[in-house]
Amino acid sequence: MKAANGSNDDRGIGLLQQRFQREEFRACVRALLMTPLIGPGHEDFAAIRRQAEALREWFSRETGWILQVEREGARLYKRPGNLTDTTRGIAGYDRRRYVLLCLACAVLERADPQITLRLLGERLLELAAEPTLDFSFALEAQHERRELVSVCRTLLILGVLHRVAGDEETFVQAGGDQADALYDVQRRMLSGMLAAVRGPSTWTPEEAPATLEERLCALVGEHVADSEEGRRTALRHQLARRLLDDPVVYVETLDPEARAYFFNQRGTMAARLCDAAGLVAEQRAEGLALVDEAGLLTDLAVPAEGTDAHVTLLVAEYLGAGQRQRRAGGGDMAQASGRDIHEHDIAGFLHEAKAQYGRYWRKSAREPGAERELAAIAIERLEKLQLAVREAGVVRPLPALARFALGDAEIRDAPAADFGFRFEPT
């Protein structure tokens, strides 16, 4: 009897250990997807080191992304599945600020183990003065010093810099010789900043790509084996990257070869990715979305707190209600209901909604004419979530917006092959 009880106890402990391993692995996958460059101070870093071998194998098999885990940090070299998506990027960054970020990294790569904010700015000015760069920057105006400080704070968040002393805000306000900050440069984290397959400095002037699109493709272009298996693997990696990175993957955005593979494999792909990353698959005729029900694996959540998020939800329901009416009337989902929906229509809707909800909004959002700015913010957020698209002032809702078309619930038995909640095909 004791032997039997001991055996049962061992099996119970073994099952608990397996469950812990699965949950820890899932937490590591989610952490790396959300923060591909992780320093040793990150709460999940110790677990990532424990799970390093399994994580490397999983990311390599499912996405083709390389994972490096060392004592100084971890770097998942994510490469986008869609190079034409202009809605990605660091919040508040435009092309000018990205140039400053690249120049700052170039300065730090040549710098001593410690550097001051002022010295970083001075050396950045030297690089910015390169005639072939066609870029203008100075540190005389306060807004320019603030741009440099914003870049430094990004590098602090990423763990590339570590503040030793000083204050950036004093540098912004005063700009004098006494206003400065001192940083340690974390070499290992700096080396992981660039996720390109090939560094842009490796091209000779004669072979350098000419257009922006060619440059982007050249930076992330990967070798694909000239075989049927190699092409299938490349397709699987491309689709997995988009499913993990994009809010939704629409069938119409895929080329014919990728579309055929997607229709055949999306069920099994979704099951594997969801199991490893703790996501839920939502399938519909137009595509597939892997949804994080906890709302933590996203840069932009709807619904969320704050005026902008509330306005975005209201606009989503407004556009979604139009979709529901068209579906009930047999209309074409790709067309507007009777007429195009313009930005000024959405601004008009928010003007009316202000009477009901304005007391919950920030003061500036209640000012006369603020609905135009609110409409622009809501449309931009919906575009980033791939719930709507704006073309020449006309806003066209995309199929996944149907989740915000509130109406009477319809209870149906889900087919055995379904994953999670399934949208009604439109």
XYZ file of C-alpha atoms in Angstrom:
426
model
C 0.000 0.000 0.000
C 2.831 2.380 0.849
C 4.499 1.666 -2.478
C 1.256 2.370 -4.332
C 0.698 5.616 -2.454
C 4.283 6.640 -3.103
C 3.838 5.924 -6.792
C 0.683 8.049 -6.917
C 2.434 10.866 -5.076
C 5.329 10.747 -7.538
C 2.929 10.923 -10.490
C 1.141 13.871 -8.874
C 4.406 15.713 -8.334
C 5.457 14.914 -11.896
C 2.211 16.308 -13.281
C 2.599 19.465 -11.213
C 6.149 19.888 -12.487
C 5.000 19.451 -16.090
C 2.233 21.977 -15.553
C 4.666 24.467 -14.031
C 7.060 23.970 -16.948
C 4.263 24.610 -19.488
C 3.055 27.723 -17.671
C 6.583 29.080 -17.298
C 7.328 28.404 -20.976
C 4.122 30.212 -21.993
C 5.000 33.208 -19.803
C 8.447 33.358 -21.419
C 7.002 33.242 -24.944
C 4.623 36.076 -24.105
C 7.373 38.148 -22.490
C 9.654 37.811 -25.519
C 6.859 38.589 -27.971
C 6.026 41.762 -26.069
C 9.624 42.777 -25.252
C 12.089 41.211 -27.707
C 15.079 42.890 -26.013
C 15.103 41.900 -22.333
C 17.705 42.865 -19.755
C 18.681 40.941 -16.623
C 16.412 43.144 -14.500
C 13.239 41.959 -16.269
C 10.910 39.907 -14.078
C 10.836 37.008 -16.570
C 14.567 36.935 -17.369
C 15.440 34.171 -14.890
C 12.674 31.969 -16.334
C 13.836 32.730 -19.880
C 17.327 31.503 -18.985
C 15.858 28.298 -17.536
C 13.722 27.723 -20.637
C 16.321 28.996 -23.125
C 16.820 25.768 -25.089
C 13.109 25.030 -25.477
C 12.400 28.653 -26.410
C 15.140 28.698 -29.064
C 13.792 25.511 -30.611
C 10.160 26.720 -30.594
C 10.809 30.149 -32.105
C 13.127 28.663 -34.719
C 10.603 25.998 -35.737
C 7.445 28.098 -35.688
C 8.638 31.532 -36.821
C 12.229 31.268 -38.011
C 13.198 33.926 -35.457
C 16.569 33.575 -33.715
C 16.707 33.799 -29.925
C 19.934 34.608 -28.082
C 19.997 34.224 -24.313
C 23.076 35.243 -22.350
C 23.857 36.357 -18.831
C 23.640 40.035 -19.858
C 20.229 39.738 -21.533
C 17.994 38.039 -24.082
C 17.227 39.102 -27.634
C 14.501 37.683 -29.865
C 15.330 38.811 -33.398
C 11.787 39.419 -34.569
C 11.354 40.274 -38.210
C 7.973 41.467 -39.446
C 5.869 39.341 -41.733
C 4.473 42.486 -43.382
C 7.027 45.147 -44.308
C 4.407 47.556 -45.676
C 2.589 48.096 -42.370
C 3.165 51.750 -41.448
C 1.219 51.589 -38.162
C 4.028 49.900 -36.233
C 6.730 51.541 -34.190
C 7.591 53.189 -30.898
C 4.820 55.409 -29.573
C 5.458 59.070 -30.391
C 8.198 58.310 -32.898
C 8.246 59.729 -36.410
C 10.914 59.301 -39.083
C 13.000 62.145 -37.647
C 13.126 60.598 -34.195
C 14.059 57.199 -35.623
C 17.000 58.867 -37.373
C 18.069 60.334 -34.035
C 17.750 56.895 -32.401
C 19.982 55.329 -35.069
C 22.539 58.135 -34.759
C 22.550 57.800 -30.968
C 23.235 54.056 -31.256
C 26.059 54.799 -33.709
C 27.584 57.212 -31.170
C 27.257 54.714 -28.314
C 28.855 51.952 -30.386
C 32.043 54.053 -30.563
C 31.792 55.476 -27.034
C 33.594 54.628 -23.785
C 31.811 52.488 -21.162
C 30.374 55.721 -19.724
C 29.036 58.765 -21.544
C 27.301 61.994 -20.585
C 24.112 63.258 -22.179
C 25.864 66.394 -23.403
C 28.727 64.441 -24.993
C 26.212 62.116 -26.637
C 24.467 65.151 -28.115
C 27.686 66.721 -29.358
C 28.859 63.563 -31.100
C 25.393 63.029 -32.531
C 25.594 66.524 -34.062
C 28.824 65.530 -35.802
C 27.180 62.495 -37.392
C 24.044 64.464 -38.298
C 26.208 66.965 -40.201
C 27.214 64.291 -42.710
C 26.198 65.801 -46.104
C 24.926 62.519 -47.552
C 22.507 62.133 -44.657
C 20.453 65.237 -45.559
C 19.363 65.676 -41.946
C 19.204 68.857 -39.890
C 19.554 68.810 -36.111
C 20.882 71.140 -33.408
C 20.691 71.390 -29.639
C 20.050 75.118 -29.389
C 16.253 74.985 -29.093
C 14.480 73.357 -26.178
C 12.326 71.135 -28.417
C 15.475 69.693 -30.019
C 17.014 68.913 -26.638
C 13.732 67.266 -25.718
C 13.981 65.084 -28.832
C 17.434 63.897 -27.765
C 16.196 63.222 -24.232
C 13.243 61.220 -25.603
C 15.693 59.012 -27.492
C 17.819 58.589 -24.350
C 14.769 57.588 -22.332
C 13.893 54.992 -24.957
C 17.405 53.577 -24.606
C 17.021 53.613 -20.816
C 13.781 51.615 -21.082
C 15.438 49.121 -23.429
C 18.370 48.702 -21.040
C 20.953 50.043 -23.483
C 21.727 52.916 -21.096
C 21.787 52.900 -17.311
C 21.591 56.269 -15.538
C 24.356 56.800 -13.014
C 23.731 60.438 -12.082
C 22.052 63.593 -13.296
C 18.674 64.571 -14.667
C 17.526 64.779 -18.289
C 14.774 67.299 -17.622
C 17.288 69.847 -16.326
C 19.190 69.451 -19.594
C 15.996 70.111 -21.552
C 15.051 73.220 -19.580
C 18.446 74.826 -19.006
C 20.835 73.391 -21.542
C 23.807 74.911 -19.686
C 27.152 73.298 -18.952
C 25.994 72.218 -15.493
C 22.834 70.516 -16.792
C 23.880 66.971 -17.644
C 23.422 63.263 -16.944
C 25.862 60.358 -16.792
C 25.129 56.899 -18.203
C 26.692 53.458 -18.275
C 26.589 51.936 -21.766
C 25.376 48.328 -21.760
C 27.302 46.865 -24.700
C 25.430 43.582 -24.925
C 22.042 45.284 -25.060
C 23.316 47.817 -27.594
C 24.528 45.036 -29.884
C 21.010 43.587 -29.932
C 19.295 46.748 -31.137
C 19.505 45.929 -34.841
C 17.393 42.934 -35.861
C 18.307 43.000 -39.550
C 19.634 39.917 -41.308
C 22.268 42.084 -42.957
C 23.583 45.364 -41.582
C 23.070 48.395 -43.839
C 26.758 49.329 -43.594
C 27.761 46.105 -45.389
C 26.594 47.372 -48.775
C 28.981 49.147 -51.100
C 27.640 52.365 -52.675
C 27.313 50.541 -55.989
C 25.119 47.704 -54.692
C 23.114 49.624 -52.074
C 19.322 49.431 -52.612
C 17.833 52.629 -54.023
C 14.237 52.853 -52.760
C 12.939 52.544 -49.204
C 11.003 49.380 -50.045
C 14.121 47.770 -51.523
C 16.131 48.720 -48.449
C 13.592 47.202 -46.070
C 13.468 43.973 -48.050
C 17.256 43.807 -48.232
C 17.636 44.309 -44.485
C 15.417 41.347 -43.581
C 15.798 39.168 -46.677
C 16.398 35.558 -45.617
C 17.679 32.606 -47.603
C 14.949 30.226 -48.727
C 15.972 26.740 -49.830
C 15.142 26.095 -53.458
C 12.849 23.180 -52.740
C 9.192 22.515 -52.075
C 9.884 21.956 -48.383
C 11.916 25.169 -48.164
C 9.122 27.237 -49.712
C 6.508 25.679 -47.411
C 8.656 26.420 -44.375
C 9.099 30.046 -45.488
C 5.326 30.395 -45.950
C 4.652 28.892 -42.531
C 7.130 31.235 -40.882
C 5.679 34.278 -42.639
C 2.121 33.419 -41.592
C 3.127 32.584 -38.011
C 4.937 35.921 -37.697
C 1.864 37.790 -38.844
C -0.477 35.811 -36.607
C 1.687 36.503 -33.560
C 2.441 40.135 -34.404
C -0.624 41.490 -36.236
C -4.046 42.126 -34.666
C -5.678 40.110 -37.473
C -4.616 38.448 -40.715
C -7.067 38.976 -43.577
C -7.134 36.488 -46.412
C -7.269 39.288 -48.987
C -3.820 40.521 -47.868
C -2.163 37.202 -48.787
C -0.755 36.291 -52.175
C -2.283 33.218 -53.879
C 0.386 30.776 -52.672
C 0.209 31.981 -49.063
C -3.585 31.995 -49.230
C -3.732 28.350 -50.295
C -1.367 27.336 -47.489
C -3.339 29.435 -45.004
C -6.660 27.767 -45.838
C -5.123 24.302 -45.465
C -3.101 24.892 -42.313
C -4.665 27.709 -40.318
C -6.429 25.385 -37.883
C -3.340 23.434 -36.869
C -1.153 26.556 -36.935
C -3.568 28.431 -34.693
C -3.708 25.511 -32.248
C 0.083 25.343 -31.895
C 0.589 29.094 -31.567
C -2.297 29.544 -29.148
C -1.120 26.702 -26.931
C 2.399 28.127 -26.647
C 1.468 31.814 -26.280
C -1.764 31.569 -24.295
C -3.927 33.065 -27.044
C -7.402 32.302 -28.347
C -8.066 31.886 -32.075
C -11.013 33.719 -33.612
C -11.722 32.456 -37.122
C -13.995 33.950 -39.723
C -14.401 33.689 -43.471
C -12.217 36.767 -44.019
C -9.257 35.672 -41.899
C -7.927 34.763 -38.480
C -7.007 36.615 -35.296
C -5.121 35.284 -32.276
C -6.575 37.190 -29.343
C -5.041 37.771 -25.925
C -8.016 37.659 -23.571
C -5.901 39.087 -20.738
C -5.189 42.179 -22.840
C -1.505 42.203 -21.853
C 0.052 41.111 -25.141
C -0.863 44.232 -27.083
C 0.450 47.753 -27.586
C -3.033 49.185 -28.032
C -6.090 47.762 -26.305
C -9.803 48.274 -26.977
C -11.583 48.655 -24.630
C -9.251 50.447 -22.250
C -9.200 53.330 -19.796
C -8.994 56.976 -20.800
C -10.826 59.392 -23.074
C -9.091 58.326 -26.291
C -9.797 54.648 -25.639
C -13.452 55.354 -24.789
C -13.937 57.449 -27.916
C -12.303 54.711 -29.995
C -14.731 52.159 -28.576
C -17.694 54.417 -29.356
C -16.521 54.895 -32.945
C -15.934 51.145 -33.280
C -19.516 50.479 -32.154
C -20.780 53.189 -34.525
C -18.975 51.640 -37.499
C -19.798 48.112 -36.330
C -23.508 48.908 -36.142
C -23.378 49.911 -39.794
C -21.813 46.559 -40.612
C -24.576 44.742 -38.762
C -27.267 46.676 -40.648
C -25.634 45.858 -43.972
C -25.400 42.183 -43.046
C -29.079 42.141 -42.091
C -29.976 43.833 -45.365
C -27.739 41.616 -47.474
C -25.390 44.486 -48.335
C -21.775 44.200 -49.395
C -19.480 44.496 -46.387
C -16.823 46.138 -48.502
C -19.137 49.039 -49.286
C -20.508 51.748 -47.050
C -24.158 51.620 -46.022
C -25.907 53.710 -48.664
C -23.082 56.263 -48.656
C -19.446 56.565 -47.717
C -18.542 57.184 -44.092
C -16.304 60.245 -43.958
C -14.220 61.561 -41.108
C -16.672 64.430 -40.664
C -19.487 61.870 -40.184
C -17.552 60.357 -37.300
C -16.846 63.814 -35.881
C -20.575 64.536 -36.062
C -21.348 61.308 -34.230
C -18.886 62.225 -31.471
C -20.398 65.696 -31.231
C -23.746 64.062 -30.435
C -22.136 61.484 -28.133
C -20.507 64.269 -26.120
C -23.892 65.182 -24.637
C -24.196 61.677 -23.164
C -20.594 60.752 -22.383
C -18.730 64.053 -22.261
C -18.796 64.222 -18.476
C -16.497 61.190 -18.410
C -13.964 62.704 -20.833
C -11.007 64.949 -20.122
C -11.698 68.657 -20.114
C -10.014 69.400 -23.452
C -12.183 66.758 -25.170
C -15.309 68.661 -24.150
C -14.229 71.911 -25.798
C -16.134 73.086 -28.916
C -14.651 71.523 -32.059
C -12.672 68.895 -30.111
C -14.678 66.144 -31.822
C -12.582 66.548 -34.991
C -9.375 65.767 -33.112
C -11.075 62.922 -31.250
C -12.305 61.452 -34.533
C -8.774 61.545 -35.968
C -7.389 59.826 -32.853
C -10.069 57.118 -32.932
C -9.585 56.420 -36.639
C -5.810 56.168 -36.208
C -6.205 53.695 -33.353
C -8.669 51.581 -35.349
C -6.240 51.556 -38.281
C -3.449 50.308 -36.022
C -5.745 47.533 -34.803
C -6.650 46.731 -38.440
C -10.315 47.286 -37.692
C -10.725 50.071 -40.237
C -8.891 51.695 -43.114
C -8.903 55.335 -44.192
C -8.640 56.227 -47.866
C -8.938 59.830 -49.089
C -10.996 60.866 -46.081
C -13.345 57.873 -46.337
C -13.304 55.382 -43.447
C -14.028 51.799 -44.423
C -14.665 49.325 -41.591
C -12.848 46.010 -41.908
C -14.511 42.650 -41.144
C -13.009 42.134 -37.676
C -14.850 45.259 -36.521
C -17.967 43.075 -36.419
C -16.993 42.107 -32.856
C -18.128 45.616 -31.840
C -21.511 45.389 -33.608
C -23.615 44.862 -30.520
C -26.921 43.130 -31.035
C -29.103 40.289 -29.807
C -27.087 37.237 -28.816
C -27.520 34.106 -30.896
C -26.584 30.812 -29.234
C -25.274 28.143 -31.578
C -23.391 24.871 -31.112
C -19.802 25.409 -32.208
C -18.358 22.914 -34.742
C -15.723 20.604 -33.341
C -12.973 22.234 -35.441
C -13.621 25.733 -34.080
C -11.136 27.505 -31.854
C -12.733 29.843 -29.340
C -15.370 32.317 -30.484
C -16.203 32.329 -34.167
C -17.431 35.391 -36.008
C -20.398 34.987 -38.311
C -18.973 34.885 -41.879
C -19.808 37.972 -43.899
